[in-house]
PDB file of C-alpha atoms in Angstrom:
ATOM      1  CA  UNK A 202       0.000   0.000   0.000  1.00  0.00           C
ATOM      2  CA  UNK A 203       2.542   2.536   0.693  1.00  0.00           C
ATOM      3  CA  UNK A 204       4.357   1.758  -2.548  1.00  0.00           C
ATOM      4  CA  UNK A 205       1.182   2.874  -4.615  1.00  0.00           C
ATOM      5  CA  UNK A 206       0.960   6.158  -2.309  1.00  0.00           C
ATOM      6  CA  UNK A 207       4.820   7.082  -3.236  1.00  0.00           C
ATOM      7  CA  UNK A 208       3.523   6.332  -6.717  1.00  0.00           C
ATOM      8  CA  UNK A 209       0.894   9.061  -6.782  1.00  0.00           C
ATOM      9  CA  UNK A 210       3.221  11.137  -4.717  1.00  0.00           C
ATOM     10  CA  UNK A 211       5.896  10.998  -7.506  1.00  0.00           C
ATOM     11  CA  UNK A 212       2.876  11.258 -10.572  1.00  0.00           C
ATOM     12  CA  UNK A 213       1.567  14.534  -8.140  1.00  0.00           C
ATOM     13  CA  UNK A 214       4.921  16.106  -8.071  1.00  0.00           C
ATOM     14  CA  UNK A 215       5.560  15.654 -11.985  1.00  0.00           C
ATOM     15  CA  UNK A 216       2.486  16.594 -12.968  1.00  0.00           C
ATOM     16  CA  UNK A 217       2.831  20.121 -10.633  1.00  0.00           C
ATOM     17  CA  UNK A 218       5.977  20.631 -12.232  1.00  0.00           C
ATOM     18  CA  UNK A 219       4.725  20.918 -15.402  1.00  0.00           C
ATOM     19  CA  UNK A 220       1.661  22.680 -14.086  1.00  0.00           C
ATOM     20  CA  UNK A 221       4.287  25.347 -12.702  1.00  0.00           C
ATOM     21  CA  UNK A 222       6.049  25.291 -15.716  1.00  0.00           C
ATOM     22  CA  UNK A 223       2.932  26.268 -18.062  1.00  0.00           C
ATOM     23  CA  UNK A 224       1.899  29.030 -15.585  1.00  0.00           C
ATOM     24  CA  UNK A 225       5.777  30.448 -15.697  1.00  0.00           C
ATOM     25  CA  UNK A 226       5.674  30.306 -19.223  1.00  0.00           C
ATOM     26  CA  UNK A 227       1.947  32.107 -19.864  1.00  0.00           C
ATOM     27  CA  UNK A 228       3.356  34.887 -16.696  1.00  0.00           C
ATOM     28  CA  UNK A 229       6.580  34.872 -18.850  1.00  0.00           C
ATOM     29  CA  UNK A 230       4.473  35.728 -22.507  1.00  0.00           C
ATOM     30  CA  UNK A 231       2.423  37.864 -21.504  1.00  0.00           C
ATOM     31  CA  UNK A 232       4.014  40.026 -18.555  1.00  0.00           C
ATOM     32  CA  UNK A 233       7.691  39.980 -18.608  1.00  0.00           C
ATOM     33  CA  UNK A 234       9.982  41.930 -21.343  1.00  0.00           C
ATOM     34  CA  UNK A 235      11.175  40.117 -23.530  1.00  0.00           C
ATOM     35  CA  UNK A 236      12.986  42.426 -25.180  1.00  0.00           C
ATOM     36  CA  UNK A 237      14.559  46.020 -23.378  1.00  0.00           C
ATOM     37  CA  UNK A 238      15.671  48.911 -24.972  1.00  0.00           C
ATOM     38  CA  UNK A 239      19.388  49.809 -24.478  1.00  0.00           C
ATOM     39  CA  UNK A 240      21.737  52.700 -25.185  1.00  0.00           C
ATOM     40  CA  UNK A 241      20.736  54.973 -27.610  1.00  0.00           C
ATOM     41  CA  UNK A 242      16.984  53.526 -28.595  1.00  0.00           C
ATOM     42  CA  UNK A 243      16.537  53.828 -24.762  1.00  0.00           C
ATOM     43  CA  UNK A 244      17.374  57.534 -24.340  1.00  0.00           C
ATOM     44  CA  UNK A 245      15.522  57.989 -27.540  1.00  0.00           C
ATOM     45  CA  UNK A 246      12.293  56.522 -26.349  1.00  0.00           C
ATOM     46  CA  UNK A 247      12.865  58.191 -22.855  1.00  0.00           C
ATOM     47  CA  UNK A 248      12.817  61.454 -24.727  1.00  0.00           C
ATOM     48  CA  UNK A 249      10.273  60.779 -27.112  1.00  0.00           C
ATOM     49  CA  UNK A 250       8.006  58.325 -25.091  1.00  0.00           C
ATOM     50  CA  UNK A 251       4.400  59.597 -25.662  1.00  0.00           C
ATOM     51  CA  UNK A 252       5.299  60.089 -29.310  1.00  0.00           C
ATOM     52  CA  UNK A 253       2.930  57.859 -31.293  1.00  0.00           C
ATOM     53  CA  UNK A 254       4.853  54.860 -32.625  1.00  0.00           C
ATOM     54  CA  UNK A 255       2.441  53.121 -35.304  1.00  0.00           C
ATOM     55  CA  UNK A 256      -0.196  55.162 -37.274  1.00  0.00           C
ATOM     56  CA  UNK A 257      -3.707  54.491 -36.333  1.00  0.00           C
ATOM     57  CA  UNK A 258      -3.046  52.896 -33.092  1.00  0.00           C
ATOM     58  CA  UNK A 259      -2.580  54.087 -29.391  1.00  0.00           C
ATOM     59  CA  UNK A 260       1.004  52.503 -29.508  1.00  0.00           C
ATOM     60  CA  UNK A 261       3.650  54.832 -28.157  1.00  0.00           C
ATOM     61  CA  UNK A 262       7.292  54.741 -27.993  1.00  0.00           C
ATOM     62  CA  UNK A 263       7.115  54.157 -24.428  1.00  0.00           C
ATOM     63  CA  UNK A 264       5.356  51.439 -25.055  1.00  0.00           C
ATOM     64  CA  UNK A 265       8.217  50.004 -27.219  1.00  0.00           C
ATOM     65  CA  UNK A 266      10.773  50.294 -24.392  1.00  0.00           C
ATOM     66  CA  UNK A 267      10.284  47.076 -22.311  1.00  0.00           C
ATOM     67  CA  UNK A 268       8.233  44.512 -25.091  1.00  0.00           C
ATOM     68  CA  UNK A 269       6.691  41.158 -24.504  1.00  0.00           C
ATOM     69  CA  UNK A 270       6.801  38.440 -26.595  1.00  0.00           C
ATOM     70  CA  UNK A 271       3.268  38.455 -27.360  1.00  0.00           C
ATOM     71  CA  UNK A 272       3.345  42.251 -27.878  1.00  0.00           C
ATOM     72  CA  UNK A 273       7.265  41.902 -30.097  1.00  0.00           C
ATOM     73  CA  UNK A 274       4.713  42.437 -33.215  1.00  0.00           C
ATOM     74  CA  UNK A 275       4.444  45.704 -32.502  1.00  0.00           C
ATOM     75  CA  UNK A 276       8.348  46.324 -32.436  1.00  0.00           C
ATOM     76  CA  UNK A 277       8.087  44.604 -35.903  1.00  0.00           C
ATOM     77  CA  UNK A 278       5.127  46.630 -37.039  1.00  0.00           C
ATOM     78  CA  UNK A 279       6.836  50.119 -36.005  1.00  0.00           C
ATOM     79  CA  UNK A 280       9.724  49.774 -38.296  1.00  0.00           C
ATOM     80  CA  UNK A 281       8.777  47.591 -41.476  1.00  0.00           C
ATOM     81  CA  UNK A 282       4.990  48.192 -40.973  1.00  0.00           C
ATOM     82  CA  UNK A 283       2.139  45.790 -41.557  1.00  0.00           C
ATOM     83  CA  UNK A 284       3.413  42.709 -43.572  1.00  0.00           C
ATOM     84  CA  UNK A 285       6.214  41.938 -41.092  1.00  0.00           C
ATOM     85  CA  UNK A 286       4.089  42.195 -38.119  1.00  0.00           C
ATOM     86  CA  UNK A 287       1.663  39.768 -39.977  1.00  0.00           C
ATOM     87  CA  UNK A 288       4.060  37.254 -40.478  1.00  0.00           C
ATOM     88  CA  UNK A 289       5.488  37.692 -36.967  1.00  0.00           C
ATOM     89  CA  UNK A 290       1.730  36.841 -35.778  1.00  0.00           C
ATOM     90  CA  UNK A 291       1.702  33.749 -37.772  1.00  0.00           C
ATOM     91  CA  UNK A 292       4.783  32.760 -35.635  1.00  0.00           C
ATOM     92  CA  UNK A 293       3.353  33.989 -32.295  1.00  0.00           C
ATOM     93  CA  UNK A 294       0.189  32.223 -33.196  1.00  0.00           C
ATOM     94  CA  UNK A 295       1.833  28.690 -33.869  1.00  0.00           C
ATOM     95  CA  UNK A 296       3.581  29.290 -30.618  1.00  0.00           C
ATOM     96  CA  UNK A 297       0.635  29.793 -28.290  1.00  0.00           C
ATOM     97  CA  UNK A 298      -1.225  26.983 -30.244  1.00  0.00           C
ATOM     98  CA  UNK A 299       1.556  24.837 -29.544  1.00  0.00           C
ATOM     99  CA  UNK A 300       1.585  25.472 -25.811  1.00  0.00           C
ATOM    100  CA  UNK A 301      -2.025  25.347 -25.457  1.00  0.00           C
ATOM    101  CA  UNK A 302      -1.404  21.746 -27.060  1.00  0.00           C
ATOM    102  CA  UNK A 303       1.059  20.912 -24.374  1.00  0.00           C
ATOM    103  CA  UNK A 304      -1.076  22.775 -21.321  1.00  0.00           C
ATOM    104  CA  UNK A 305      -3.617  20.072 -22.694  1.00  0.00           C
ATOM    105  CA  UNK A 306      -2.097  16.824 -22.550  1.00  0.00           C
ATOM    106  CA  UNK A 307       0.036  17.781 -19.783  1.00  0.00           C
ATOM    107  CA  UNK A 308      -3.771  17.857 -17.737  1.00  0.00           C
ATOM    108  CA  UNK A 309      -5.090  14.682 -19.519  1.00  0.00           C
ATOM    109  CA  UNK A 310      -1.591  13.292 -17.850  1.00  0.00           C
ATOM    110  CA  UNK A 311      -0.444  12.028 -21.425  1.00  0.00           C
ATOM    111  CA  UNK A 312       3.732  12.926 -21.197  1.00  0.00           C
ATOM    112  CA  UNK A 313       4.600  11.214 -24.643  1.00  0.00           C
ATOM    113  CA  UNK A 314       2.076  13.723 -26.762  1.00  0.00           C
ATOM    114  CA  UNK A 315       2.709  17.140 -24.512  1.00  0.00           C
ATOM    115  CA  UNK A 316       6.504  16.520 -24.539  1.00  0.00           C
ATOM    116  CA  UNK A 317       6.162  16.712 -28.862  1.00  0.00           C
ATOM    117  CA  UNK A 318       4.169  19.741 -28.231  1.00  0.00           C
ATOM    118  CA  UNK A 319       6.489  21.734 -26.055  1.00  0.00           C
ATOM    119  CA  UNK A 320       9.588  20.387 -28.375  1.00  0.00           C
ATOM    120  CA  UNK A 321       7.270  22.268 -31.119  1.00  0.00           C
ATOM    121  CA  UNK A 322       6.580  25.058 -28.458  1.00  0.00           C
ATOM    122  CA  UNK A 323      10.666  25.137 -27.747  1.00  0.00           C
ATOM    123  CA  UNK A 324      11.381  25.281 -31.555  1.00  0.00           C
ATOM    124  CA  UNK A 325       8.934  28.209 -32.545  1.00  0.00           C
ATOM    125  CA  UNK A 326      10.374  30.331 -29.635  1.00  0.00           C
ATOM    126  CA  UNK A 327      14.340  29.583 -30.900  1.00  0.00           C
ATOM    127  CA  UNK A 328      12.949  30.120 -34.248  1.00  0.00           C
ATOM    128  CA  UNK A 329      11.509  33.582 -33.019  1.00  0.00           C
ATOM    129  CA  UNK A 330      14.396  34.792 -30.903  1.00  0.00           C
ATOM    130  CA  UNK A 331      16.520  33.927 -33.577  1.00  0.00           C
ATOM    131  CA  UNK A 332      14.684  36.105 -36.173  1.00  0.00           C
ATOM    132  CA  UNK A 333      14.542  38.877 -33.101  1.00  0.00           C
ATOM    133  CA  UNK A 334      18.277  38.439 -32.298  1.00  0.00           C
ATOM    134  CA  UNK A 335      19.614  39.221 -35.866  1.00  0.00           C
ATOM    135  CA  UNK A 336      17.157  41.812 -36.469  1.00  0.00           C
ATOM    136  CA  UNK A 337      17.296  44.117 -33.067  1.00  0.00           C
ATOM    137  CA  UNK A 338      19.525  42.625 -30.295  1.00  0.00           C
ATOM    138  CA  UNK A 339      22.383  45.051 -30.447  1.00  0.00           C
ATOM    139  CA  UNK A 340      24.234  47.203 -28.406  1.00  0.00           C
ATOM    140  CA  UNK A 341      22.266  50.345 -29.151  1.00  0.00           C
ATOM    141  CA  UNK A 342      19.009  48.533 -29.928  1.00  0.00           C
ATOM    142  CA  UNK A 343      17.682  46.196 -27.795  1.00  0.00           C
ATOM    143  CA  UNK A 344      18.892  43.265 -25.475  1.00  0.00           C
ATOM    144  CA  UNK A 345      17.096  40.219 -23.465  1.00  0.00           C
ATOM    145  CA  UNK A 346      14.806  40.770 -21.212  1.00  0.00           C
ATOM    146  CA  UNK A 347      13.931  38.813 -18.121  1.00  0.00           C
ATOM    147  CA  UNK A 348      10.616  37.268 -19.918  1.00  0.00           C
ATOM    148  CA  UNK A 349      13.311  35.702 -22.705  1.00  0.00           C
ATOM    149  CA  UNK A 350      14.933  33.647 -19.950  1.00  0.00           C
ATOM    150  CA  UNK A 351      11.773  33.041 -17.683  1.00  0.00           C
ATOM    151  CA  UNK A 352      10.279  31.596 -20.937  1.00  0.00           C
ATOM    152  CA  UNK A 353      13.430  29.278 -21.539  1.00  0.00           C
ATOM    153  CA  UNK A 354      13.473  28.387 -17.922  1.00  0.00           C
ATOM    154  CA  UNK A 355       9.279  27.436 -18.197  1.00  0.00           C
ATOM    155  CA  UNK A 356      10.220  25.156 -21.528  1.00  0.00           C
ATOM    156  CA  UNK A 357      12.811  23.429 -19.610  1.00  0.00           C
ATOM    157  CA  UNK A 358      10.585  22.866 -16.435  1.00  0.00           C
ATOM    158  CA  UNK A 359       8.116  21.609 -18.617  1.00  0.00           C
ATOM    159  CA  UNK A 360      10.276  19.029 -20.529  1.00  0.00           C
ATOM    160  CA  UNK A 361      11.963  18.075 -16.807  1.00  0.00           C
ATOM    161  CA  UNK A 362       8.492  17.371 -15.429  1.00  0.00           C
ATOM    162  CA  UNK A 363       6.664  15.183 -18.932  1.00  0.00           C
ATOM    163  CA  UNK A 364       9.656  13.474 -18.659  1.00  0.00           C
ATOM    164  CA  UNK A 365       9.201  12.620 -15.179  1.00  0.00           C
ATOM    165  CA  UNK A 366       5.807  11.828 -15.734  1.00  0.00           C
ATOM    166  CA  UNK A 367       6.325   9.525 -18.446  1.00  0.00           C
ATOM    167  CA  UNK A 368       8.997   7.792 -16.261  1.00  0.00           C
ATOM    168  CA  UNK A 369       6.639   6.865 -13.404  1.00  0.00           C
ATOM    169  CA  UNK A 370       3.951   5.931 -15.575  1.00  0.00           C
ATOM    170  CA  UNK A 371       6.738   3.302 -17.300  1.00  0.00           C
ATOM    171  CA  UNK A 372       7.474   2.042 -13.780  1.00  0.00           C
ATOM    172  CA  UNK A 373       3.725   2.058 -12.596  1.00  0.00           C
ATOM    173  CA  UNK A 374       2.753  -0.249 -15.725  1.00  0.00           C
ATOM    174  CA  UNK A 375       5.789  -2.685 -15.574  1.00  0.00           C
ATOM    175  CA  UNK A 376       5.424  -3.245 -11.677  1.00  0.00           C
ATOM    176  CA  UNK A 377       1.218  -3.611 -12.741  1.00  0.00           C
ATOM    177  CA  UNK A 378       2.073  -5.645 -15.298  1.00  0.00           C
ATOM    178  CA  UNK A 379       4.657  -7.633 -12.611  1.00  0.00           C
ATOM    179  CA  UNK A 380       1.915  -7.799 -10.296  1.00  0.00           C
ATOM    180  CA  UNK A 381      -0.856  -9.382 -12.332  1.00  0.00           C
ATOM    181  CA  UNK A 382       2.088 -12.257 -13.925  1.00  0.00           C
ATOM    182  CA  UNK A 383       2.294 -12.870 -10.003  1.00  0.00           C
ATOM    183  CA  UNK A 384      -1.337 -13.595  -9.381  1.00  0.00           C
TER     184      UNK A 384
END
């Protein structure tokens, strides 16, 4: 009996540790900068910060100085306009569909199926930052902010806890399995 209680005690903990993880990572996307002006862009949206930043929309430079990643579109959309923000979205839009997969299957307690859809989730976001990073991390530009590594940090607590999920649920069928070839 207590060897199926330290069971579920080991499924509980995995399964909060993903839990955790998601709720870092949705904190992380929609909170936390991402991205944080530096040097020269900084002063300049310091001096110029209620200065309108995109036409037709309430989006000041001030609002450009410490960006999220679900807000990085408008970054995009302040200096090549439109079509780049669009295909920016597309990105951001796989992302969050991807992590919505894994926030799912991570609840229905299936490991195998969420960790593919945070792998997905993980590969977007390098795929993103990568784009970001060549285009604006510089020294007068912008550098990482704190949501960039809280959101690497939430897709590695994620992987650490499906895969500790998927281990105990391997152990908790083979000693099943062990116990019924006994009877």
């Amino acid at each position: 009996m207590s060897n199926i209680k330290t069971r579920d005690i080991k499924m509980l903990i995995s399964f909060i540790v993903s839990i955790v993880g998601i709720l870092v990572l949705a904190i992380s996307i929609l909170f936390l900068p991402y991205i944080t002006a530096v040097g020269d862009l900084a002063d300049y949206i310091n001096t110029y910060s209620d200065t309108i930043a995109i036409k037709d929309s309430n989006v000041t430079l001030g609002d450009l100085e410490n960006v999220t990643f679900i807000s990085v579109r408008n970054v995009e959309k302040s200096i090549y306009g439109e079509e780049g923000a669009k295909i920016l979205d597309i990105f951001l839009i796989v992302f969050a569909s991807f992590a919505i997969f894994t926030m799912l299957f991570i609840i229905l307690k299936k490991p195998i199926v969420a960790i593919i859809g945070n792998l997905l989730s993980c590969g977007v976001f390098l795929f993103v930052s990568k784009i970001i990073k060549d285009v604006y991390i510089a020294d007068n530009k912008y550098s990482w902010g704190i949501g960039y590594y809280a959101i690497l940090i939430a897709l590695t607590v994620i992987i650490i806890g499906l895969i500790l999920m998927l281990v105990f649920k391997i152990i908790q069928k083979k000693q099943q399995n062990f116990a019924k070839d006994q009877l």
